[in-house]
Coordinates of C-alpha atoms and ligand atoms in Angstrom, one line a residue:
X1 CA 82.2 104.9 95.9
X2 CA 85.4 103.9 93.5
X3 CA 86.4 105.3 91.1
X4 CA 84.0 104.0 88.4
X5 CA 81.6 105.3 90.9
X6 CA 83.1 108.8 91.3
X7 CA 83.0 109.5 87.2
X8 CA 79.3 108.6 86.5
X9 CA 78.4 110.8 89.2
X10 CA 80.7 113.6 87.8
X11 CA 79.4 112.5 84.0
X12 CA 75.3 112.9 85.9
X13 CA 76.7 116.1 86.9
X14 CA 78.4 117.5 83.0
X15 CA 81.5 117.0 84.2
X16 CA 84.3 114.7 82.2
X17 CA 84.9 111.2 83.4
X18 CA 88.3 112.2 84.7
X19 CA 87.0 114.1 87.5
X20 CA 86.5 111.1 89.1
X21 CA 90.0 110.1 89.5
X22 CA 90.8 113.1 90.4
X23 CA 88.0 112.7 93.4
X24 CA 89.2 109.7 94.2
X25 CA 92.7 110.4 94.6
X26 CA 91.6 113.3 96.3
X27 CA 89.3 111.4 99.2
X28 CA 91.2 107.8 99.4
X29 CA 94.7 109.0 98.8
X30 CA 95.3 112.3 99.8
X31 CA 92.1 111.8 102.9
X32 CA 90.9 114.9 102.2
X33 CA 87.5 115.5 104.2
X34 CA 86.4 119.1 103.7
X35 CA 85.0 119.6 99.4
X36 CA 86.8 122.8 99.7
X37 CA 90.0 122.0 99.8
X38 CA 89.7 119.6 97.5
X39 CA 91.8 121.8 94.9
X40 CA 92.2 120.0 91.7
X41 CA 88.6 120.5 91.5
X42 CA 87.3 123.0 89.6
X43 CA 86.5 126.5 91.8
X44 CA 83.2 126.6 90.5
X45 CA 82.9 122.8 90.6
X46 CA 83.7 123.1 94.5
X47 CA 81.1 125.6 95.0
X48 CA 78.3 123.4 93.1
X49 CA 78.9 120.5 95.4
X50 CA 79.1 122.6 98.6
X51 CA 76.0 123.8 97.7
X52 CA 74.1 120.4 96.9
X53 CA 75.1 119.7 100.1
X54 CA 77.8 117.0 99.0
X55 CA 80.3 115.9 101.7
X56 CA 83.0 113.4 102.2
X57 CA 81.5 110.6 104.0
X58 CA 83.6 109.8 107.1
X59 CA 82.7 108.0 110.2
X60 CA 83.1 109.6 113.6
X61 CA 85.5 108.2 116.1
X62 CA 83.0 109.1 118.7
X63 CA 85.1 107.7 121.8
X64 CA 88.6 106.1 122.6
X65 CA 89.5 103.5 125.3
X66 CA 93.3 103.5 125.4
X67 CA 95.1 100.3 127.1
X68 CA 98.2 100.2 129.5
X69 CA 99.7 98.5 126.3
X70 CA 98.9 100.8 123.8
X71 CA 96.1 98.9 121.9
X72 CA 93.3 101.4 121.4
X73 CA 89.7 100.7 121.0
X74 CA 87.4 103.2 119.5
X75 CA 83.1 103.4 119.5
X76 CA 82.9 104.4 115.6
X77 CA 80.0 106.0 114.7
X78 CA 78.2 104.9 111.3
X79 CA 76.6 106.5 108.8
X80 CA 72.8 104.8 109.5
X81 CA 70.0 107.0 110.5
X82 CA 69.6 104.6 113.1
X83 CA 72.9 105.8 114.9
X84 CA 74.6 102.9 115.5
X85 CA 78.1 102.1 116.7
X86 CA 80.8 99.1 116.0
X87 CA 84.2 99.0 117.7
X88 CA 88.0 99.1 116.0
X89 CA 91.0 98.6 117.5
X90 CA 94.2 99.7 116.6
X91 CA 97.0 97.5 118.2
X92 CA 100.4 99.8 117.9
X93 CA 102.6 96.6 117.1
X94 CA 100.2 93.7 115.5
X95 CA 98.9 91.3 118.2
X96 CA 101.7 88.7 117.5
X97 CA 98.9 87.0 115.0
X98 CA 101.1 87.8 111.9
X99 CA 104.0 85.3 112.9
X100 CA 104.7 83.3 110.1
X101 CA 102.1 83.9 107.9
X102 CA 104.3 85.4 105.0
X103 CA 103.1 88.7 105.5
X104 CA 106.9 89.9 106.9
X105 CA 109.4 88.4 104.8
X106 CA 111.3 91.7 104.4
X107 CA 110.0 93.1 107.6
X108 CA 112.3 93.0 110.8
X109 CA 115.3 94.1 108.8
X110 CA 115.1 97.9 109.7
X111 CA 118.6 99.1 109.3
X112 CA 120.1 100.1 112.5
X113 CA 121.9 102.7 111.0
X114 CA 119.0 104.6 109.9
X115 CA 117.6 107.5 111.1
X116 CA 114.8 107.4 113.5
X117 CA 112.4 108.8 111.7
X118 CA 113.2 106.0 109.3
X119 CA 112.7 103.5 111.8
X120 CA 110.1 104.8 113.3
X121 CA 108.0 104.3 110.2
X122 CA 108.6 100.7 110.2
X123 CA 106.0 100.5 113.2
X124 CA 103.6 97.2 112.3
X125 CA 100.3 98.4 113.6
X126 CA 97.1 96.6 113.2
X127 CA 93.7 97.4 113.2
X128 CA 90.7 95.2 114.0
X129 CA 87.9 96.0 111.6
X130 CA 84.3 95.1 112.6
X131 CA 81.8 93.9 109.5
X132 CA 78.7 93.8 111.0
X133 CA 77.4 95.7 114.3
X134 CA 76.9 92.2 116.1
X135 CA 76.6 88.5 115.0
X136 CA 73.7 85.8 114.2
X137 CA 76.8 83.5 114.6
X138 CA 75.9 82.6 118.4
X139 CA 79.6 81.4 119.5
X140 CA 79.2 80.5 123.8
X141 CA 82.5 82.2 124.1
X142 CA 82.3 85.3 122.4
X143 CA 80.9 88.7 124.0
X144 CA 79.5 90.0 120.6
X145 CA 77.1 87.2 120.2
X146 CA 75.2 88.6 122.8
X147 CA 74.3 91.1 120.9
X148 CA 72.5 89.5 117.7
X149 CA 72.8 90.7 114.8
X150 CA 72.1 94.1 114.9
X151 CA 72.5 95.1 110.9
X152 CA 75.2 94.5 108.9
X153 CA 77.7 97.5 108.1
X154 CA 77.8 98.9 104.3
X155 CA 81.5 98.8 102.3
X156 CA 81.9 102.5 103.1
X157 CA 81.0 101.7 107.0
X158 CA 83.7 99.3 106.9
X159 CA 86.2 100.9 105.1
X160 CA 85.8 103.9 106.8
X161 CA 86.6 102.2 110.1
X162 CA 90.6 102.0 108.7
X163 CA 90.5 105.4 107.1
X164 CA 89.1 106.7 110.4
X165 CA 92.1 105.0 112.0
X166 CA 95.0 105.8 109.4
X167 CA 93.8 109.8 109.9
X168 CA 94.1 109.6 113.1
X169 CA 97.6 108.0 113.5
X170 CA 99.1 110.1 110.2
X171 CA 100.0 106.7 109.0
X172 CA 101.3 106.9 105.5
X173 CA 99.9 104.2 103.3
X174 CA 102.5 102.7 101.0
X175 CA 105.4 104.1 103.7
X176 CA 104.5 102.4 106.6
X177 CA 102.8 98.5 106.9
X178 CA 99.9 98.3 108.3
X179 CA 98.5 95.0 108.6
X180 CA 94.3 94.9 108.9
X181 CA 92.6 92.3 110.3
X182 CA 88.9 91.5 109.5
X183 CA 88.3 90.2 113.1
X184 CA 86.2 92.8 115.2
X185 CA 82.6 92.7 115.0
X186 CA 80.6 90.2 113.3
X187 CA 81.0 87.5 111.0
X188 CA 82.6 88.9 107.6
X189 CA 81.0 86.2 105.3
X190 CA 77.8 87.0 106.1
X191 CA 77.9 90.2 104.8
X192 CA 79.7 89.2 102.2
X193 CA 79.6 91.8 99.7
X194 CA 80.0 94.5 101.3
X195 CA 82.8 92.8 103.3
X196 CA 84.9 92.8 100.0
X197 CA 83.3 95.6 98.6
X198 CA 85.2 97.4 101.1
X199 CA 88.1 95.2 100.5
X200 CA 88.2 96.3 96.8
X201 CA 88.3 100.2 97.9
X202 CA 91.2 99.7 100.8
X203 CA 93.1 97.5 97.8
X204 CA 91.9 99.5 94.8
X205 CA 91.7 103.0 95.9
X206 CA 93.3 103.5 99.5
X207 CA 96.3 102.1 98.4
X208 CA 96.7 99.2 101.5
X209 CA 98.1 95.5 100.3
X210 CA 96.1 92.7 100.4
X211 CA 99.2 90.7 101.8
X212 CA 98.6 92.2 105.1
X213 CA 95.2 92.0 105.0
X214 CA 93.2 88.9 107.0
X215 CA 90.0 88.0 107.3
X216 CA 88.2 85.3 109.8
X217 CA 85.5 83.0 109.2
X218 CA 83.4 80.7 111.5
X219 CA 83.4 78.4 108.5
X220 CA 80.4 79.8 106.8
X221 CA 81.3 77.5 103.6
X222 CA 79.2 79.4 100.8
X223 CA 81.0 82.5 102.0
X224 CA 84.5 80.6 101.6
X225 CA 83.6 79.5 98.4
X226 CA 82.5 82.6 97.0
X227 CA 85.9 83.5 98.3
X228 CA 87.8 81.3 96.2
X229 CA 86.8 82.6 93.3
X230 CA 87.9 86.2 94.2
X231 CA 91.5 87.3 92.3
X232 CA 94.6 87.0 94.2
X233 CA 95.1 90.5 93.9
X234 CA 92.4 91.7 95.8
X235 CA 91.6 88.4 98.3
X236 CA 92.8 89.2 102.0
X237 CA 94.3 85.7 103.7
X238 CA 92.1 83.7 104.7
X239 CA 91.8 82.6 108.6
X240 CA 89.3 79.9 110.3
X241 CA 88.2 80.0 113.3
X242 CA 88.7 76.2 114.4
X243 CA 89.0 76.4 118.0
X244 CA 88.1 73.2 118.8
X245 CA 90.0 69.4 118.2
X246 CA 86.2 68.0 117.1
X247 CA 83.2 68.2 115.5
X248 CA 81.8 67.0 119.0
X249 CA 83.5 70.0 120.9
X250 CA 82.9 71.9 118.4
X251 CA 79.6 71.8 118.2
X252 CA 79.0 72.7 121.5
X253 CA 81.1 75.7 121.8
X254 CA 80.2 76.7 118.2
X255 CA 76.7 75.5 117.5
X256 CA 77.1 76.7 113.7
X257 CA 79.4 73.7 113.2
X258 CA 76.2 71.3 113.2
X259 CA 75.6 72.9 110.0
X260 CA 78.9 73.4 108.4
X261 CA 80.9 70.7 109.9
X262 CA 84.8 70.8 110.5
X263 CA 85.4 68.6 107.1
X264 CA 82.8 71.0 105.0
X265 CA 84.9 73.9 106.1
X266 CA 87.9 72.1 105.2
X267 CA 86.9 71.0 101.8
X268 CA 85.6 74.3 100.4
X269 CA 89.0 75.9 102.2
X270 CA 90.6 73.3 99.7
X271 CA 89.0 75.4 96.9
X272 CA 91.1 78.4 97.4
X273 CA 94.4 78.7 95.3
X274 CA 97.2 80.0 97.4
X275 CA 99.5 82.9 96.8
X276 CA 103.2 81.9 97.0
X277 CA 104.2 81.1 100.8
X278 CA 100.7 81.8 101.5
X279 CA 98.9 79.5 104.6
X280 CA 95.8 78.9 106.0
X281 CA 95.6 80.4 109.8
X282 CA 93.8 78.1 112.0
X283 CA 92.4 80.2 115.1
X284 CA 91.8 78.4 118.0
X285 CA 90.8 79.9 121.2
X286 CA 92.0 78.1 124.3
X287 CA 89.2 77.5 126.5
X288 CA 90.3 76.3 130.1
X289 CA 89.7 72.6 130.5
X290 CA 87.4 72.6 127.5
X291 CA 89.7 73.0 124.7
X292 CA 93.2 73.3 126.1
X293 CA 94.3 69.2 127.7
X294 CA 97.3 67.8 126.3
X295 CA 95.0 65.5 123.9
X296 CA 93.0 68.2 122.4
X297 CA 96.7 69.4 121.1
X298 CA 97.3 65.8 119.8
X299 CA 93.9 65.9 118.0
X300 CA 94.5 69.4 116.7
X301 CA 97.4 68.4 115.0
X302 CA 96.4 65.7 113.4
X303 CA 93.6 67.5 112.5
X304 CA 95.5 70.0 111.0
X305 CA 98.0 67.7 109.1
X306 CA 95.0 65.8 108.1
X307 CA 93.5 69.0 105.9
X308 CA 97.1 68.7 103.3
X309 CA 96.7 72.5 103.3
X310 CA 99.8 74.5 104.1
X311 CA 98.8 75.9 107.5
X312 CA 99.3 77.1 111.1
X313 CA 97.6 77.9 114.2
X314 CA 97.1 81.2 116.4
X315 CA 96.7 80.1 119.2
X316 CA 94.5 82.6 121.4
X317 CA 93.7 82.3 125.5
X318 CA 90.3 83.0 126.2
X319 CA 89.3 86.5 127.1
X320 CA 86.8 86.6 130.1
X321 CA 83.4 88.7 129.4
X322 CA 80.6 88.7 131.6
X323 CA 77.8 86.6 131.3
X324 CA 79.9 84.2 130.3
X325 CA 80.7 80.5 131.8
X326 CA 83.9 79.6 130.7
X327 CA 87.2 79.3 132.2
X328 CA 90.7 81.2 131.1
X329 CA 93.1 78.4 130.1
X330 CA 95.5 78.2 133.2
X331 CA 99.1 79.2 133.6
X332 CA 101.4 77.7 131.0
X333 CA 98.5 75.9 129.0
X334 CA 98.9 78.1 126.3
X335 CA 102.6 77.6 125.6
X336 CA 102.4 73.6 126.5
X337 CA 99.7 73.3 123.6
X338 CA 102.0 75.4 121.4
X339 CA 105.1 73.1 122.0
X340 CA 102.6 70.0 121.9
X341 CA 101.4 71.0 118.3
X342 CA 105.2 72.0 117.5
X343 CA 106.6 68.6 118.2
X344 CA 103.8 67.5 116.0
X345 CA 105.1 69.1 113.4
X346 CA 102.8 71.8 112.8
X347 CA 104.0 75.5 113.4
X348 CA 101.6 77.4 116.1
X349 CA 101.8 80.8 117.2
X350 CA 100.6 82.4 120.5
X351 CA 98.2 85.6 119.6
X352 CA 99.2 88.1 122.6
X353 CA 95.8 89.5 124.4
X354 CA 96.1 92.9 123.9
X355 CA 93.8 95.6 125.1
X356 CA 91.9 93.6 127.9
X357 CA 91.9 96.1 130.1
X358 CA 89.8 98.2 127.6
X359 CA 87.8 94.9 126.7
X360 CA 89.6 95.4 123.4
X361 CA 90.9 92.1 123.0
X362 CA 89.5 88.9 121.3
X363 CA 86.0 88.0 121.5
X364 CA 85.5 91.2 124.1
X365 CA 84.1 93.8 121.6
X366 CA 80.5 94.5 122.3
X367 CA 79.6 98.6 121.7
X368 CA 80.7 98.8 125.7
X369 CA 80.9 102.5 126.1
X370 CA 82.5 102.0 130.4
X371 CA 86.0 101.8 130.0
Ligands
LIG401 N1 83.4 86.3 113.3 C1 84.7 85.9 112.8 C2 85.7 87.0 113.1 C3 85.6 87.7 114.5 S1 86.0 86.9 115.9 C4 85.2 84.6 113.5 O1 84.5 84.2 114.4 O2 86.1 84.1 113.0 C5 87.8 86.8 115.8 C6 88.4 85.6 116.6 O3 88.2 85.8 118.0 C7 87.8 84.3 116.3 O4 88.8 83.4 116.0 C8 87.1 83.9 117.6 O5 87.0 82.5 117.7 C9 87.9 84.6 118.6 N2 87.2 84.8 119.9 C10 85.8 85.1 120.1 N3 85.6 85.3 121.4 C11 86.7 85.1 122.0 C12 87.1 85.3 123.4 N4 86.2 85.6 124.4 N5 88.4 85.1 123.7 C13 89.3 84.9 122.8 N6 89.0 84.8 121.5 C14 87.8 84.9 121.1
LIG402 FE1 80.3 86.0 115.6 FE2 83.0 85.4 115.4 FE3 81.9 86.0 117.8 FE4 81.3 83.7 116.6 S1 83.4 84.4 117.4 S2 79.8 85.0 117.6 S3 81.3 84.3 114.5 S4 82.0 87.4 116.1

């Protein structure tokens, strides 16, 4: 609930309107979880809800996986009867994704002189937020198409995930940067609305910027487009998962391109006005001797350039899964393709695997409760 939310339900229960700022302050800013000690409430007001039975919603971290690098990836429990769990992942310093992507113009400047607390606050975590508990999206490479589609998560499913994560690192919103990506579980434009419903509540009432917030598409175009029309203010960056130099490739490794081909994506991508500085991300997942020959870079850039659109690549090495029949890119693939699409003139950054000893990384989340 927002705040809109919080006052008819204090107006439905004789209260004024205010009270709802005052809740909402209370749960998004502050993170208070226990109705008592909510204290700008009324006593009396307390007691009322306590004994309707009122709580503040919160999903469980139910188990942690922590990597040798730091990265941690927690089994979240929702809030459906039907118990279900997605994954998160908090990554201690970004995955390396957030290169160049105008999110850190004033970051990296942490004065030397400053005192380590100070410094220590400029840690750039990231979380990994999962919008659906698996995917109908049926990529060959990825571990959480196995799965299906499971159900889709509801805004305060998905926003809890980060609130979940913030509590449990004390990070202080509007001190500290935390980036989010909207890259874990599921495809985020098919569950659209609740996707940036719970966009609106981290922006709106938690307090996080939508600068530092991403989100990842397969390319479903009626979700980009519905995107397009969302304010500035409010509308995460925008990242597409290209990861492939063809529509012929593509296809294959992505069988939703036979329906929303590489130049559909493109053009309703076309539609969305960009901030200042702002680019397009173009993931592509380096799938050995599939996706990652010298030519595929050639065609990727060109590709790229082709689009107009101010852009760059992540560039990410396939994370192994079981079940799965593909190949990890080999030795020194990843950085040749990076130089390749340099010299070509479009900027391409390498997304460090993080995590995949806890299968937290890329492509690797699948409700796995073994280590
Ligand atoms: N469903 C959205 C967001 C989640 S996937 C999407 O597909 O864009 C986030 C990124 O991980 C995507 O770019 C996807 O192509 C990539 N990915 C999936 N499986 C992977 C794997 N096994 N190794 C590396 N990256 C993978
Ligand atoms: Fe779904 Fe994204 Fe995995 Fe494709 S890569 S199956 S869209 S989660």
């Amino acid at each position: 609930m927002n705040t809109a939310e919080l006052a008819e339900w204090m107006v439905g229960l004789g209260e004024p309107k205010w009270r709802g700022r005052q809740m909402a302050e209370a749960i998004y800013r502050q993170r208070i979880v226990e109705v008592e000690g909510i204290t700008t409430l009324s006593k009396a007001l307390r007691q009322k809800l306590d004994v309707e039975g009122w709580q503040v919603g919160r999903p469980r971290i139910a188990q942690v996986f922590t990597s040798v690098d730091g990265t941690e990836r927690y089994l979240v429990q929702g809030q459906g009867v039907d118990g279900l769990t997605v994954e998160t992942v908090w990554m201690p310093e970004g995955d390396g994704g957030e290169s160049g992507d105008g999110s850190e113009d004033d970051e990296g400047k942490a004065d030397p002189s400053a005192a380590p607390a100070a410094r220590a606050s400029l840690r750039r975590a990231t979380i990994c937020v999962s919008s659906q508990v698996g995917c109908a999206v049926n990529c060959q490479f990825c571990l959480t198409a196995k799965l299906g589609l499971q159900r889709n998560l509801s805004v305060g499913e998905i926003a809890g995930q980060v609130v979940a994560v913030l509590d449990r690192h004390g990070v202080e919103v509007g001190r500290e940067r935390v980036n989010l990506v909207f890259m874990g579980m599921g495809e985020p434009f098919l569950n659209y609305e609740n996707f940036m419903g719970a966009v609106r509540l981290l922006v709106e009432e938690v307090g996080l910027s939508p600068q530092r917030m991403t989100v990842s598409t397969s390319g479903i175009v009626p979700g980009i487009e519905r995107f397009a029309e969302e304010p500035p203010e409010i509308r995460p960056k925008l990242a597409i998962s290209l990861n492939a130099p063809n529509d012929e490739v593509r296809s294959a490794v992505m069988p939703i391109n036979r329906k929303w081909p590489i130049e559909a994506v493109v053009d309703a991508v076309r539609g969305v006005r960009l901030r200042t500085r702002e680019r397009i991300t173009f993931e592509y997942v380096l799938l050995g001797g599939v996706t990652d020959r010298p030519e595929h870079a050639t065609e990727v850039a060109r590709l790229v350039r082709r689009t107009g659109l101010p852009a760059k690549v992540n560039l990410i090495a396939w994370n192994p899964g079981p079940g799965i029949a593909f190949a990890m890119p080999e030795p020194g693939a990843v950085e040749a393709f990076r130089r390749a699409l340099s010299a070509e003139g479009v900027p391409a950054y390498l997304r460090r695997p993080r995590g995949r000893d806890i299968y937290a990384a890329c492509g690797q989340l699948k409700r796995t409760v073994e280590g």
